[in-house]
Amino acid sequence: MSTSHIMSTYGRLPVSFMHGEGAWLWDNNNIRYLDAISGIAVCNLGHAHPTVHSAICKQSKNLIHTSNLYNIDLQEQLAEKLCGLSKLETVFFCNSGAEANEAAIKIARRYGHSQGITKPSIIVMEKSFHGRTIATLSATGNSKIKEGFGPLLQGFVHAPFNDIAAIENIIQKNKNIVAILAEPVQGEGGVNIPADDYLNKIRKICDQHQLLMMLDEVQTGIGRTGKFLAFQYNNIIPDVCTLAKALGNGVPIGACLASEKAGKILTAGTHGSTFGGNLLACAAALAVLDELEKQKLVDQAIDKSALITNLLSEKLQHNNQVRNIRHKGLMIGIELSKPCTDLVQQALLKNLLINVTSGNVIRLLPPLVINREQIDLLVNTLVELVTEHTK
Ligand SMILES: *Cc1c(COP(=O)(O)O)cnc(C)c1O
């Protein structure tokens, strides 16, 4: 491969995968790798899951797409299921996380206009990630990925993550605030876990000031953190919640869930998506939700997370360059005291797929189906890698 016709937006590792099973992947030389990143929190059920496979096959034989000009029964079923699980009321379907957040941003802005606020603003967090479209990039709290794309969209005010006083301060000064958008755990930002009551406090502030509470659960959703949705740790219900990544286990689908109040804002003709919620994507997502429930995978994520992080803590306890091991379910961050982006390539040489965010945080997002043998292999390989790196 001397020349590639793919636009060079990614720094890719030199490996091509051909097939998979659970947490295993095989490359084009039939060498096996352990996947501890799940296609970036997408394949929560693991690769080539038989239930998802057969749902897609069956559906593609009948019908893949009709458009939203017509009723789509599978979309109705999926929306009903998602609303039952989240206690929200309505769903808009799209094809990615960025699109789900675009819908949320449009809801917030239109909500503002309905309140007589003609220049609505949304509070978003520093170190957040909400996508790569112009609106979601503008919302994102990472200046590096915004470079060269100005002028960005107005109407976002950034607050430090996990800082309630900063949010209150902004609201006091800015009468145009209509919503707060946050990730329950920041993924791309470095697996940043806020105080246990952070979301409860945001809920309270939103109620006090009639703001929409909007949660980006694109990465934390679908069982990743040990609850179906991460906000379920807090016994609250947001007004808007966005999903994508693991919802289709690899089949592109995004969703913007809304409460009764927020769900009435986008009326006929105000938003849309050609592919959004087509039959194939909905069939895949329904299979994913069924399987998560049947296998009790969401509950297991907590035990597996404890096992992985306890083993890592024990084996790395004397390494003073390991600053912190943090986790919410199977969203795990190992923070080192020095940069460690090289570890991704070192891990690949040991047939392990991991990720590093924020320069010095090893991020693990293993599939929820990871088994004990694979957990031991993951832990032992990681300990070797970290030990070599910090020698
Ligand atoms: C991945 C991600 C997105 C963007 O999703 P895409 O499907 O890549 O558009 C948005 N928010 C969060 C929290 C994410 O992790």
mmCIF file of C-alpha atoms and ligand atoms in Angstrom, residues 40 95-99 101 129-133 136 183 185 187-188 216-220 242 244-245 363, ligand 1:
data_model
loop_
_atom_site.group_PDB
_atom_site.id
_atom_site.type_symbol
_atom_site.label_atom_id
_atom_site.label_comp_id
_atom_site.label_asym_id
_atom_site.label_seq_id
_atom_site.Cartn_x
_atom_site.Cartn_y
_atom_site.Cartn_z
ATOM 1 C CA ILE A 40 -14.302 2.935 20.634
ATOM 2 C CA ASN A 95 -26.988 7.905 12.485
ATOM 3 C CA SER A 96 -24.220 9.031 14.825
ATOM 4 C CA GLY A 97 -23.334 10.657 18.112
ATOM 5 C CA ALA A 98 -22.661 14.046 16.562
ATOM 6 C CA GLU A 99 -26.075 13.995 14.894
ATOM 7 C CA ASN A 101 -26.112 16.016 19.793
ATOM 8 C CA PHE A 129 -16.259 15.866 23.443
ATOM 9 C CA HIS A 130 -19.529 16.049 21.531
ATOM 10 C CA GLY A 131 -18.571 15.338 17.915
ATOM 11 C CA ARG A 132 -16.926 16.774 14.807
ATOM 12 C CA THR A 133 -19.713 18.663 13.007
ATOM 13 C CA THR A 136 -20.831 19.807 18.086
ATOM 14 C CA GLU A 183 -21.167 13.831 29.637
ATOM 15 C CA VAL A 185 -18.192 10.605 32.514
ATOM 16 C CA GLY A 187 -14.518 9.769 27.684
ATOM 17 C CA GLU A 188 -12.260 11.474 25.145
ATOM 18 C CA ASP A 216 -24.404 13.159 26.169
ATOM 19 C CA GLU A 217 -24.431 9.397 26.836
ATOM 20 C CA VAL A 218 -23.015 8.537 23.429
ATOM 21 C CA GLN A 219 -20.062 6.795 25.103
ATOM 22 C CA THR A 220 -21.423 6.081 28.601
ATOM 23 C CA THR A 242 -28.174 11.352 23.413
ATOM 24 C CA ALA A 244 -25.132 6.315 19.523
ATOM 25 C CA LYS A 245 -21.927 4.243 19.664
ATOM 26 C CA ARG A 363 -8.298 4.207 28.279
HETATM 27 C C1 LIG B 1 -17.972 9.471 20.143
HETATM 28 C C2 LIG B 1 -18.688 10.551 20.842
HETATM 29 C C3 LIG B 1 -19.457 11.494 20.134
HETATM 30 C C4 LIG B 1 -19.492 11.550 18.620
HETATM 31 O O1 LIG B 1 -20.063 10.431 18.069
HETATM 32 P P1 LIG B 1 -19.907 10.161 16.485
HETATM 33 O O2 LIG B 1 -20.745 8.953 16.251
HETATM 34 O O3 LIG B 1 -18.448 9.953 16.211
HETATM 35 O O4 LIG B 1 -20.414 11.364 15.786
HETATM 36 C C5 LIG B 1 -20.170 12.412 20.863
HETATM 37 N N1 LIG B 1 -20.131 12.428 22.203
HETATM 38 C C6 LIG B 1 -19.410 11.541 22.916
HETATM 39 C C7 LIG B 1 -19.433 11.599 24.404
HETATM 40 C C8 LIG B 1 -18.647 10.582 22.264
HETATM 41 O O5 LIG B 1 -17.900 9.728 22.973
#
